[in-house]
Short mmCIF file of C-alpha atoms in Angstrom, two decimals:
data_model
loop_
_atom_site.label_atom_id
_atom_site.label_comp_id
_atom_site.label_asym_id
_atom_site.label_seq_id
_atom_site.Cartn_x
_atom_site.Cartn_y
_atom_site.Cartn_z
CA ASP A 401 56.98 -109.42 -46.10
CA THR A 402 53.27 -112.17 -47.68
CA LEU A 403 50.86 -114.05 -45.85
CA ALA A 404 49.60 -116.71 -48.10
CA ALA A 405 45.91 -117.55 -46.78
CA ALA A 406 45.85 -118.66 -43.51
CA ALA A 407 43.37 -119.74 -40.80
CA SER A 408 45.05 -118.12 -37.73
CA ASP A 409 46.87 -115.61 -37.34
CA VAL A 410 49.86 -114.57 -38.33
CA ALA A 411 52.21 -112.14 -37.36
CA PHE A 412 54.21 -109.94 -40.65
CA ALA A 413 57.97 -110.38 -40.29
CA SER A 414 58.20 -106.35 -40.22
CA VAL A 415 58.26 -104.57 -37.70
CA ILE A 416 58.43 -100.92 -35.55
CA SER A 417 60.30 -100.54 -32.45
CA LEU A 418 59.43 -98.73 -29.96
CA PRO A 419 62.11 -97.65 -27.55
CA ALA A 420 60.97 -97.84 -23.94
CA ALA A 421 62.00 -93.86 -23.54
CA GLU A 422 57.88 -93.09 -25.43
CA GLY A 423 56.23 -94.87 -23.72
CA VAL A 424 55.27 -91.98 -22.03
CA VAL A 425 51.02 -90.89 -21.24
CA ASP A 426 49.07 -89.29 -23.66
CA ARG A 427 51.65 -90.30 -25.60
CA ARG A 428 50.44 -91.48 -29.41
CA VAL A 429 51.88 -93.26 -32.52
CA ARG A 430 50.44 -93.69 -36.40
CA VAL A 431 50.99 -96.36 -36.93
CA HIS A 432 51.01 -97.07 -41.11
CA VAL A 433 50.30 -100.77 -42.23
CA GLU A 434 49.79 -100.69 -46.90
CA LEU A 435 49.09 -103.74 -48.09
CA GLU A 436 48.60 -106.04 -51.27
CA ILE A 437 45.55 -108.33 -51.21
CA THR A 438 44.74 -110.92 -53.91
CA SER A 439 41.73 -112.92 -54.33
CA SER A 440 40.77 -116.06 -55.50
CA GLY A 441 38.76 -118.69 -56.75
CA SER A 442 36.16 -117.25 -53.70
CA ALA A 443 35.48 -114.40 -51.87
CA VAL A 444 37.02 -114.37 -48.28
CA THR A 445 37.31 -112.29 -45.09
CA VAL A 446 40.56 -111.14 -43.91
CA THR A 447 40.82 -110.30 -39.63
CA LEU A 448 44.08 -107.29 -39.22
CA ARG A 449 46.06 -107.17 -35.75
CA LEU A 450 48.00 -104.34 -34.60
CA LYS A 451 50.31 -105.60 -30.97
CA LEU A 452 52.31 -104.50 -29.21
CA GLY A 453 54.89 -107.10 -28.31
CA SER A 454 52.71 -110.01 -28.62
CA THR A 455 49.34 -108.35 -26.94
CA THR A 456 47.19 -107.00 -29.99
CA ILE A 457 46.30 -103.37 -28.76
CA CYS A 458 42.90 -102.82 -32.16
CA THR A 459 41.72 -105.33 -33.64
CA LEU A 460 39.98 -105.03 -37.59
CA LEU A 461 37.44 -108.08 -37.50
CA THR A 462 36.25 -109.64 -40.55
CA MET A 463 36.60 -107.43 -43.13
CA ALA A 464 34.98 -109.29 -46.57
CA ILE A 465 37.53 -108.79 -49.59
CA ALA A 466 35.54 -108.66 -52.75
CA ASN A 467 35.96 -112.29 -54.96
CA SER A 468 39.34 -112.05 -57.65
CA GLN A 469 40.90 -109.61 -56.51
CA THR A 470 44.28 -109.62 -57.84
CA ALA A 471 47.20 -107.19 -55.78
CA VAL A 472 44.81 -104.18 -54.31
CA PRO A 473 46.28 -102.18 -52.47
CA MET A 474 45.24 -100.75 -48.83
CA ALA A 475 46.40 -98.18 -47.07
CA VAL A 476 45.41 -99.43 -43.26
CA ASP A 477 46.03 -96.69 -40.72
CA PHE A 478 45.99 -97.44 -36.42
CA ASP A 479 46.64 -94.88 -33.52
CA VAL A 480 47.93 -95.62 -30.73
CA LEU A 481 47.61 -94.19 -27.36
CA ILE A 482 49.31 -93.40 -24.19
CA GLN A 483 46.89 -93.46 -21.53
CA GLU A 484 49.25 -94.58 -18.20
CA VAL A 485 52.98 -96.25 -18.54
CA GLY A 486 53.70 -98.84 -16.24
CA ASP A 487 53.76 -103.04 -16.14
CA THR A 488 50.39 -102.96 -16.34
CA GLY A 489 50.22 -99.29 -17.97
CA ASP A 490 47.33 -98.23 -21.20
CA VAL A 491 47.09 -97.89 -24.41
CA THR A 492 43.68 -96.71 -26.47
CA ALA A 493 43.88 -97.65 -29.81
CA TRP A 494 41.86 -97.43 -32.78
CA GLY A 495 41.94 -97.91 -36.30
CA ARG A 496 40.65 -97.95 -40.70
CA ALA A 497 41.70 -99.68 -43.50
CA ILE A 498 40.21 -98.05 -47.20
CA SER A 499 40.08 -100.65 -50.09
CA ALA A 500 38.64 -101.53 -53.15
CA ALA A 501 39.18 -104.84 -52.55
CA LEU A 502 37.21 -104.08 -49.25
CA THR A 503 33.22 -104.51 -50.37
CA ASN A 504 32.76 -101.78 -48.57
CA LYS A 505 35.86 -99.82 -48.98
CA VAL A 506 36.10 -98.81 -45.41
CA HIS A 507 36.19 -100.48 -42.44
CA LEU A 508 36.27 -99.00 -38.68
CA ALA A 509 38.39 -101.08 -36.17
CA ALA A 510 36.45 -100.18 -32.79
CA VAL A 511 37.99 -97.62 -30.19
CA THR A 512 39.63 -99.99 -27.02
CA THR A 513 41.59 -100.24 -24.32
CA THR A 514 44.62 -103.08 -23.58
CA GLU A 515 46.57 -102.64 -20.12
CA VAL A 516 50.33 -103.75 -21.52
CA ASP A 517 53.28 -104.03 -19.68
CA ASN A 518 54.97 -100.75 -21.53
CA ASN A 519 57.70 -99.81 -19.63
CA ALA A 520 60.32 -101.47 -21.86
CA ALA A 521 61.20 -101.34 -25.05
CA ALA A 522 58.74 -103.33 -27.72
CA ASN A 523 57.80 -104.19 -30.98
CA LEU A 524 54.94 -103.26 -32.79
CA VAL A 525 53.36 -105.65 -35.18
CA VAL A 526 50.22 -106.54 -37.33
CA SER A 527 49.44 -109.97 -38.31
CA ALA A 528 46.09 -111.14 -39.99
CA GLU A 529 44.24 -113.48 -40.62
CA SER A 530 41.86 -115.20 -42.77
CA SER A 531 38.54 -116.76 -43.06
CA ALA A 532 40.44 -119.63 -45.15
CA ALA A 533 43.11 -121.31 -45.94
CA THR A 534 42.63 -120.70 -49.57
CA GLY A 535 44.92 -120.76 -52.13
CA GLY A 536 45.74 -118.03 -54.54
CA ASN A 537 44.97 -115.64 -51.36
CA SER A 538 47.60 -113.47 -50.11
CA VAL A 539 48.17 -109.87 -48.04
CA LYS A 540 51.69 -108.13 -48.46
CA LEU A 541 52.49 -106.30 -45.86
CA THR A 542 55.06 -103.06 -48.33
CA ALA A 543 55.34 -100.97 -46.45
CA ILE A 544 54.96 -99.85 -42.62
CA THR A 545 56.14 -96.48 -40.75
CA ALA A 546 55.50 -94.84 -37.82
CA GLU A 547 54.60 -91.94 -36.65
CA ILE A 548 55.37 -90.19 -32.02
CA VAL A 549 52.82 -87.66 -31.25
CA ARG A 550 54.42 -85.57 -28.35
#
């Protein structure tokens, strides 16, 4: 999946299906994402989000991408901890991105707790948003995996 730079949040087509049976208190899901970042013309910022269905559960905000990067690898890891199960169950999530394309090389997401309906099966979705829809800038998803830690 390749997303051209867009000034709005756009989801990658590849997702991870999380069965309803995995909604157990204290269960952890580790999501690993491999991306390639390309920037041309001017430096941009990229925001990555991990969603459970359509609900954002973790955000890596405004990661500064250096100018003139071509297919530079980025590794992103998200951890999701199920705190409470139900129609209004809580999940706590955090994450980090590592890449030579990042101005600071490492970017961390704050730990956040979000209320979600985790009674039903749902997809884990990664989305990207750019600071500007500039031609030549893109984010390519090359792999997404999930590990359920019991």
